[in-house]
Amino acid sequence: MLIFCNINILSLFTGLVSLLVFMLALGAQALTPSHHLSPSDVDRLQAILSQPFTDLKSAYFSIVGLSKLGLSVADANGACSFIKANVDSSSVESLFYAAEASQALASCEIHVSNETRDLLHAAVSEDSTVSQIHQAVSALSSFSLPLASQEVVSALKARISKEDNVLAITLALQTASRLSQQAELGEILEEIEDLAARLDDLGGVYLQFEEGLEATALFVSAAYALSDHVDVEPPLKEDQVIQLVNSIFSKKSWDSLSEIFSVASAAAAFSNNRFHKPVIVSALGPATVSHSQPLLQLQVTDVLCQPLSSADVVVESASSVASKAAILSKTPFTLRDGIFELNFMASKPASGYYQFSVAVKGDSRLVANHVELKVKVSTKVAINNMDLSVVDKDQSIGTKTTRVEYPSKAKASFVADSHQNFAMTFQLVDETTGVELTPHQTFVRLHNQKTGQEVVFVAEPDSKNLYKFELDTAERKTEFDSMSGTYALYLMVGDATLENPVLWNVADLVLKFLEEEAPSTIQSKNLYVPKPEIQHEILFSGVLEINPPLPLFSVQWFKLGANISNFSLSPSSLLFHIGHAAMLGLMYVYWTHLDMFQTLKYLAIIGSLTFLAGNRMLAQKAVKSPLSAHHYAPKVLG
Amino acid sequence: MSDSVFSVLTRFVEEYRNRTSSKLKVIDAYLLYILLTGAFQFLYCLLVGTFPFNSFLSGFISSVGSFILAVCLRIQINPQNKGEFLSVSPERAFADFLFAHTVLHLVVVNFIG
């Protein structure tokens, strides 16, 4: 028995280990972006960023945001004048917006006085917040003013230890990317890894800060800005990069201009940094090819929907889902007008589904550049050799087969009575290649136009892919309710891979059933009639019947001499007993008629009466009782 | 060994018959009745099935609850325990018993459906 237990434990253990290995193997399959910006989303981003400015802050977001998307503001001169008119030289924040925005414009110089410069320098200290340091440093850098990088670094380090939140550290990263490369940025660089560890993994699909989309997007742009500046690859794995892409680009309608700015910055960072370039591969339209549309077209873009024209897109392998036979291997796509195309029909695939494994090569930065794609090959079906015949059951009379060509209808109708079978055979082939097909839906529908009856049968193929349908009139009479008459016979053929589903009225079939069995009128079967209510049987009678202990109990009590003789007939005693009986009766009425609230109401009334009466009664009993002296003797203190 | 068990049992039954007051014996008979009723309900549920389950539960809980309340009453009115229940007279114990039963029956009838 011990050995048996051991074997069980061992098998359980190996089962668990293999499950773990299996799951790891599945996990090794690379993640691809499930959420990304579409061209219309990018247009919408651009449209919102191009709206007229309301204040200097919104001007900053719009101008700098558009420049990150590689676009420029419509009216650069007007924007420059707006900045100059609205800048407040006594506020570091205002100077920051003005400096960054004017730098993004082609030629917009803002005059900086000495006081302004001193103000900005003074803001760089351990006593300012990280946000203020970031704004001051960015403004100094954009105004091309000299700045002491090492001082900034020490100020930032001091502030990071005091302000340990995501946004502050992100701003510190952003600030560090504006400093001289000779400064000691190593410690600040390490913050990227610490911050990345704080990201929440949601279901293996999303990676984001709990502070939200904006914080995540700003982190991405800051991390890549600093990494590019010091030329050190950020410690983000490929899967993490894709999860960040999913998080940032899953929201398609944004709440505020600052959120839109952060998304645009992140998109720019993902498209243009030195280390990681996420690739988005999607089919143009449905991934379907057919003889009329033989080209498989793919869009291969970066996150800003710009096509990667320099990339090589190759089909690593393409195999049929059904037969697992490989059709293609290492076949390249050709680039035409920004779309990558492949003529799949040239390989003469049979209709069905194919699993494509596509690789995008040409840049070592590419992330998520292996994509799995399911491609459907559609075809048109042709119906050959449609032969209809009426066969006598005892086969004494030779069969007469009628051939019908699609899409015409048989001229004469067929007659079958209960001694005969009706048979139909046909073949379904691919119109172009002539290969036999077995579509998902091959039905034979018989429709009685007079009564509206409809009976549908399934036609099955045999081993040689020849479809046969046989109707035994006598055997199937229940399906038809034995209703004789003319039935129109239709053939229905359909499948996901067929471009031309078929509904073909092949012939008319006159069925003759035995007259006695036919019902006078056909009742339409109404399945949706309310069913009769289920009455709950009250099992009350059971209680009285199945109460075996009760007689035993009564006998015992009688033997013990229950004290019935000692009932006093004082009013309180009577009232008590009546009240108690009333309460028990109320319980019964509650069960049958009342609800809880009404019961409680009555119970309160009867209960209080019973209580008062009972109290009086028991008190009287206590007084009369010979033991009362013991009960009510006052407690002796001390 | 079975000898001594048997002799202990006979001794116990004899002592019970002689020493226990009739009041307590009445309650004991009632306890036995409740116990058997509860057992029968459970047996019925095992044999016939649990539909409707709420009715079975409420009936069974009613038996169990009544048993417990009767045991409490017995403890409280037993003169041998008077030392522990100085403030509770037998009449008070009986009144408590009735009140607790009212609440129990209210709940049981609500649940029995």
mmCIF file of C-alpha atoms in Angstrom, chain A residues 246-424:
data_model
loop_
_atom_site.group_PDB
_atom_site.id
_atom_site.type_symbol
_atom_site.label_atom_id
_atom_site.label_comp_id
_atom_site.label_asym_id
_atom_site.label_seq_id
_atom_site.Cartn_x
_atom_site.Cartn_y
_atom_site.Cartn_z
ATOM 1 C CA ASN A 246 0.054 47.441 -25.454
ATOM 2 C CA SER A 247 -0.526 49.556 -22.338
ATOM 3 C CA ILE A 248 0.280 52.910 -23.864
ATOM 4 C CA PHE A 249 -1.560 52.457 -27.134
ATOM 5 C CA SER A 250 -4.658 50.635 -25.913
ATOM 6 C CA LYS A 251 -6.450 53.864 -25.079
ATOM 7 C CA LYS A 252 -7.728 55.545 -28.241
ATOM 8 C CA SER A 253 -9.547 58.541 -26.820
ATOM 9 C CA TRP A 254 -7.568 60.679 -24.461
ATOM 10 C CA ASP A 255 -8.652 62.847 -21.549
ATOM 11 C CA SER A 256 -6.251 65.754 -21.612
ATOM 12 C CA LEU A 257 -3.649 67.474 -23.698
ATOM 13 C CA SER A 258 -0.916 66.343 -21.307
ATOM 14 C CA GLU A 259 -1.994 62.709 -21.791
ATOM 15 C CA ILE A 260 -1.914 63.111 -25.571
ATOM 16 C CA PHE A 261 1.521 64.722 -25.295
ATOM 17 C CA SER A 262 2.792 61.786 -23.243
ATOM 18 C CA VAL A 263 1.427 59.259 -25.785
ATOM 19 C CA ALA A 264 3.014 61.161 -28.661
ATOM 20 C CA SER A 265 6.361 61.299 -26.797
ATOM 21 C CA ALA A 266 6.216 57.568 -26.091
ATOM 22 C CA ALA A 267 5.342 56.797 -29.712
ATOM 23 C CA ALA A 268 8.259 58.920 -30.894
ATOM 24 C CA ALA A 269 10.554 57.203 -28.391
ATOM 25 C CA PHE A 270 9.528 53.752 -29.625
ATOM 26 C CA SER A 271 9.991 54.696 -33.277
ATOM 27 C CA ASN A 272 13.327 56.452 -33.038
ATOM 28 C CA ASN A 273 15.503 55.154 -30.239
ATOM 29 C CA ARG A 274 18.786 53.305 -30.749
ATOM 30 C CA PHE A 275 17.919 50.049 -29.101
ATOM 31 C CA HIS A 276 14.375 48.782 -29.427
ATOM 32 C CA LYS A 277 12.020 49.234 -32.344
ATOM 33 C CA PRO A 278 8.675 47.492 -31.978
ATOM 34 C CA VAL A 279 7.260 46.263 -35.260
ATOM 35 C CA ILE A 280 3.574 46.041 -36.085
ATOM 36 C CA VAL A 281 2.660 43.482 -38.729
ATOM 37 C CA SER A 282 -0.941 43.286 -39.875
ATOM 38 C CA ALA A 283 -2.724 42.060 -42.953
ATOM 39 C CA LEU A 284 -4.314 44.664 -45.193
ATOM 40 C CA GLY A 285 -7.978 43.758 -45.023
ATOM 41 C CA PRO A 286 -8.864 40.138 -44.242
ATOM 42 C CA ALA A 287 -6.008 37.684 -44.628
ATOM 43 C CA THR A 288 -7.683 35.856 -47.486
ATOM 44 C CA VAL A 289 -6.437 34.892 -50.916
ATOM 45 C CA SER A 290 -8.305 33.430 -53.821
ATOM 46 C CA HIS A 291 -7.956 33.174 -57.575
ATOM 47 C CA SER A 292 -9.439 36.592 -58.001
ATOM 48 C CA GLN A 293 -7.288 38.061 -55.253
ATOM 49 C CA PRO A 294 -4.040 36.089 -55.239
ATOM 50 C CA LEU A 295 -1.859 38.535 -53.307
ATOM 51 C CA LEU A 296 -1.322 38.373 -49.563
ATOM 52 C CA GLN A 297 -0.739 41.968 -48.482
ATOM 53 C CA LEU A 298 0.923 42.926 -45.216
ATOM 54 C CA GLN A 299 1.491 46.264 -43.540
ATOM 55 C CA VAL A 300 4.789 46.323 -41.655
ATOM 56 C CA THR A 301 5.120 49.545 -39.677
ATOM 57 C CA ASP A 302 6.571 51.049 -36.537
ATOM 58 C CA VAL A 303 4.306 52.228 -33.724
ATOM 59 C CA LEU A 304 3.581 55.479 -35.565
ATOM 60 C CA CYS A 305 2.233 53.540 -38.571
ATOM 61 C CA GLN A 306 5.170 54.508 -40.737
ATOM 62 C CA PRO A 307 6.140 51.645 -43.072
ATOM 63 C CA LEU A 308 9.535 50.056 -42.552
ATOM 64 C CA SER A 309 10.679 50.356 -46.124
ATOM 65 C CA SER A 310 14.174 49.092 -45.455
ATOM 66 C CA ALA A 311 13.064 45.866 -43.842
ATOM 67 C CA ASP A 312 13.108 42.393 -45.375
ATOM 68 C CA VAL A 313 9.885 40.544 -44.792
ATOM 69 C CA VAL A 314 10.182 36.789 -45.234
ATOM 70 C CA VAL A 315 7.804 33.865 -44.811
ATOM 71 C CA GLU A 316 9.787 31.506 -42.615
ATOM 72 C CA SER A 317 7.265 28.733 -43.124
ATOM 73 C CA ALA A 318 3.692 28.287 -44.242
ATOM 74 C CA SER A 319 1.844 25.062 -43.585
ATOM 75 C CA SER A 320 -1.694 23.852 -43.963
ATOM 76 C CA VAL A 321 -3.615 23.780 -40.693
ATOM 77 C CA ALA A 322 -5.497 20.619 -41.616
ATOM 78 C CA SER A 323 -2.748 18.461 -43.091
ATOM 79 C CA LYS A 324 0.317 20.181 -41.551
ATOM 80 C CA ALA A 325 2.016 19.921 -44.947
ATOM 81 C CA ALA A 326 4.525 22.722 -45.586
ATOM 82 C CA ILE A 327 3.768 24.848 -48.617
ATOM 83 C CA LEU A 328 6.332 27.629 -48.414
ATOM 84 C CA SER A 329 9.707 28.059 -46.828
ATOM 85 C CA LYS A 330 11.887 31.186 -46.650
ATOM 86 C CA THR A 331 9.973 33.074 -49.300
ATOM 87 C CA PRO A 332 10.388 36.864 -49.374
ATOM 88 C CA PHE A 333 7.673 39.472 -49.745
ATOM 89 C CA THR A 334 8.053 42.236 -52.282
ATOM 90 C CA LEU A 335 7.564 45.850 -51.303
ATOM 91 C CA ARG A 336 5.202 47.898 -53.420
ATOM 92 C CA ASP A 337 3.886 51.332 -52.376
ATOM 93 C CA GLY A 338 4.647 50.705 -48.726
ATOM 94 C CA ILE A 339 2.774 47.361 -48.697
ATOM 95 C CA PHE A 340 4.539 44.016 -48.606
ATOM 96 C CA GLU A 341 3.021 41.546 -51.058
ATOM 97 C CA LEU A 342 3.291 37.864 -51.795
ATOM 98 C CA ASN A 343 1.503 35.947 -54.513
ATOM 99 C CA PHE A 344 0.401 32.926 -52.513
ATOM 100 C CA MET A 345 -1.852 31.468 -55.199
ATOM 101 C CA ALA A 346 1.239 30.926 -57.343
ATOM 102 C CA SER A 347 2.081 28.008 -55.044
ATOM 103 C CA LYS A 348 -1.279 26.484 -55.937
ATOM 104 C CA PRO A 349 -2.537 25.864 -52.414
ATOM 105 C CA ALA A 350 -5.686 23.861 -51.871
ATOM 106 C CA SER A 351 -8.524 25.760 -50.206
ATOM 107 C CA GLY A 352 -8.443 25.913 -46.443
ATOM 108 C CA TYR A 353 -6.484 27.604 -43.673
ATOM 109 C CA TYR A 354 -2.736 28.050 -43.553
ATOM 110 C CA GLN A 355 -0.471 29.001 -40.668
ATOM 111 C CA PHE A 356 2.158 31.522 -41.723
ATOM 112 C CA SER A 357 5.263 32.327 -39.739
ATOM 113 C CA VAL A 358 6.526 35.713 -40.906
ATOM 114 C CA ALA A 359 9.861 37.283 -39.928
ATOM 115 C CA VAL A 360 10.843 40.924 -40.362
ATOM 116 C CA LYS A 361 14.581 41.427 -40.677
ATOM 117 C CA GLY A 362 17.001 44.163 -41.547
ATOM 118 C CA ASP A 363 17.438 46.070 -38.303
ATOM 119 C CA SER A 364 18.935 44.682 -35.121
ATOM 120 C CA ARG A 365 16.641 46.919 -33.076
ATOM 121 C CA LEU A 366 13.452 45.238 -34.231
ATOM 122 C CA VAL A 367 11.273 43.827 -31.468
ATOM 123 C CA ALA A 368 8.336 41.453 -31.986
ATOM 124 C CA ASN A 369 9.506 40.810 -35.494
ATOM 125 C CA HIS A 370 8.293 37.200 -35.632
ATOM 126 C CA VAL A 371 4.578 37.018 -36.274
ATOM 127 C CA GLU A 372 2.159 34.128 -36.666
ATOM 128 C CA LEU A 373 -0.627 34.735 -39.147
ATOM 129 C CA LYS A 374 -3.548 32.593 -40.227
ATOM 130 C CA VAL A 375 -4.316 32.907 -43.929
ATOM 131 C CA LYS A 376 -7.425 31.606 -45.590
ATOM 132 C CA VAL A 377 -7.452 30.350 -49.156
ATOM 133 C CA SER A 378 -10.903 30.556 -50.689
ATOM 134 C CA THR A 379 -12.181 28.944 -53.795
ATOM 135 C CA LYS A 380 -15.316 28.463 -55.824
ATOM 136 C CA VAL A 381 -17.147 25.181 -55.778
ATOM 137 C CA ALA A 382 -18.619 23.400 -58.793
ATOM 138 C CA ILE A 383 -21.219 20.633 -58.609
ATOM 139 C CA ASN A 384 -20.566 17.765 -60.954
ATOM 140 C CA ASN A 385 -22.440 14.655 -61.928
ATOM 141 C CA MET A 386 -25.698 15.422 -60.161
ATOM 142 C CA ASP A 387 -27.692 12.231 -60.695
ATOM 143 C CA LEU A 388 -31.216 11.761 -59.396
ATOM 144 C CA SER A 389 -33.110 8.474 -59.483
ATOM 145 C CA VAL A 390 -36.087 6.670 -58.015
ATOM 146 C CA VAL A 391 -35.245 3.131 -57.012
ATOM 147 C CA ASP A 392 -37.724 0.425 -56.284
ATOM 148 C CA LYS A 393 -37.092 -1.244 -52.962
ATOM 149 C CA ASP A 394 -37.142 -4.716 -54.294
ATOM 150 C CA GLN A 395 -34.939 -3.576 -57.159
ATOM 151 C CA SER A 396 -37.063 -5.422 -59.681
ATOM 152 C CA ILE A 397 -37.432 -2.395 -61.940
ATOM 153 C CA GLY A 398 -34.210 -0.879 -63.302
ATOM 154 C CA THR A 399 -33.238 2.549 -62.089
ATOM 155 C CA LYS A 400 -33.627 5.490 -64.345
ATOM 156 C CA THR A 401 -31.050 8.138 -63.592
ATOM 157 C CA THR A 402 -31.566 11.720 -64.542
ATOM 158 C CA ARG A 403 -28.617 14.031 -64.754
ATOM 159 C CA VAL A 404 -29.184 17.673 -63.883
ATOM 160 C CA GLU A 405 -26.734 20.427 -64.666
ATOM 161 C CA TYR A 406 -26.248 23.307 -62.230
ATOM 162 C CA PRO A 407 -28.019 25.767 -62.073
ATOM 163 C CA SER A 408 -30.966 24.425 -64.029
ATOM 164 C CA LYS A 409 -33.819 22.406 -62.586
ATOM 165 C CA ALA A 410 -34.933 18.928 -63.614
ATOM 166 C CA LYS A 411 -37.772 19.205 -66.099
ATOM 167 C CA ALA A 412 -39.907 16.383 -64.794
ATOM 168 C CA SER A 413 -40.708 15.897 -61.155
ATOM 169 C CA PHE A 414 -39.851 12.639 -59.467
ATOM 170 C CA VAL A 415 -42.486 10.468 -57.843
ATOM 171 C CA ALA A 416 -41.731 8.187 -54.915
ATOM 172 C CA ASP A 417 -44.206 6.253 -52.853
ATOM 173 C CA SER A 418 -43.662 3.999 -49.861
ATOM 174 C CA HIS A 419 -42.284 1.174 -51.994
ATOM 175 C CA GLN A 420 -39.563 3.298 -53.488
ATOM 176 C CA ASN A 421 -36.436 5.141 -52.464
ATOM 177 C CA PHE A 422 -35.268 8.404 -53.893
ATOM 178 C CA ALA A 423 -31.485 8.661 -54.443
ATOM 179 C CA MET A 424 -29.211 11.548 -55.293
#
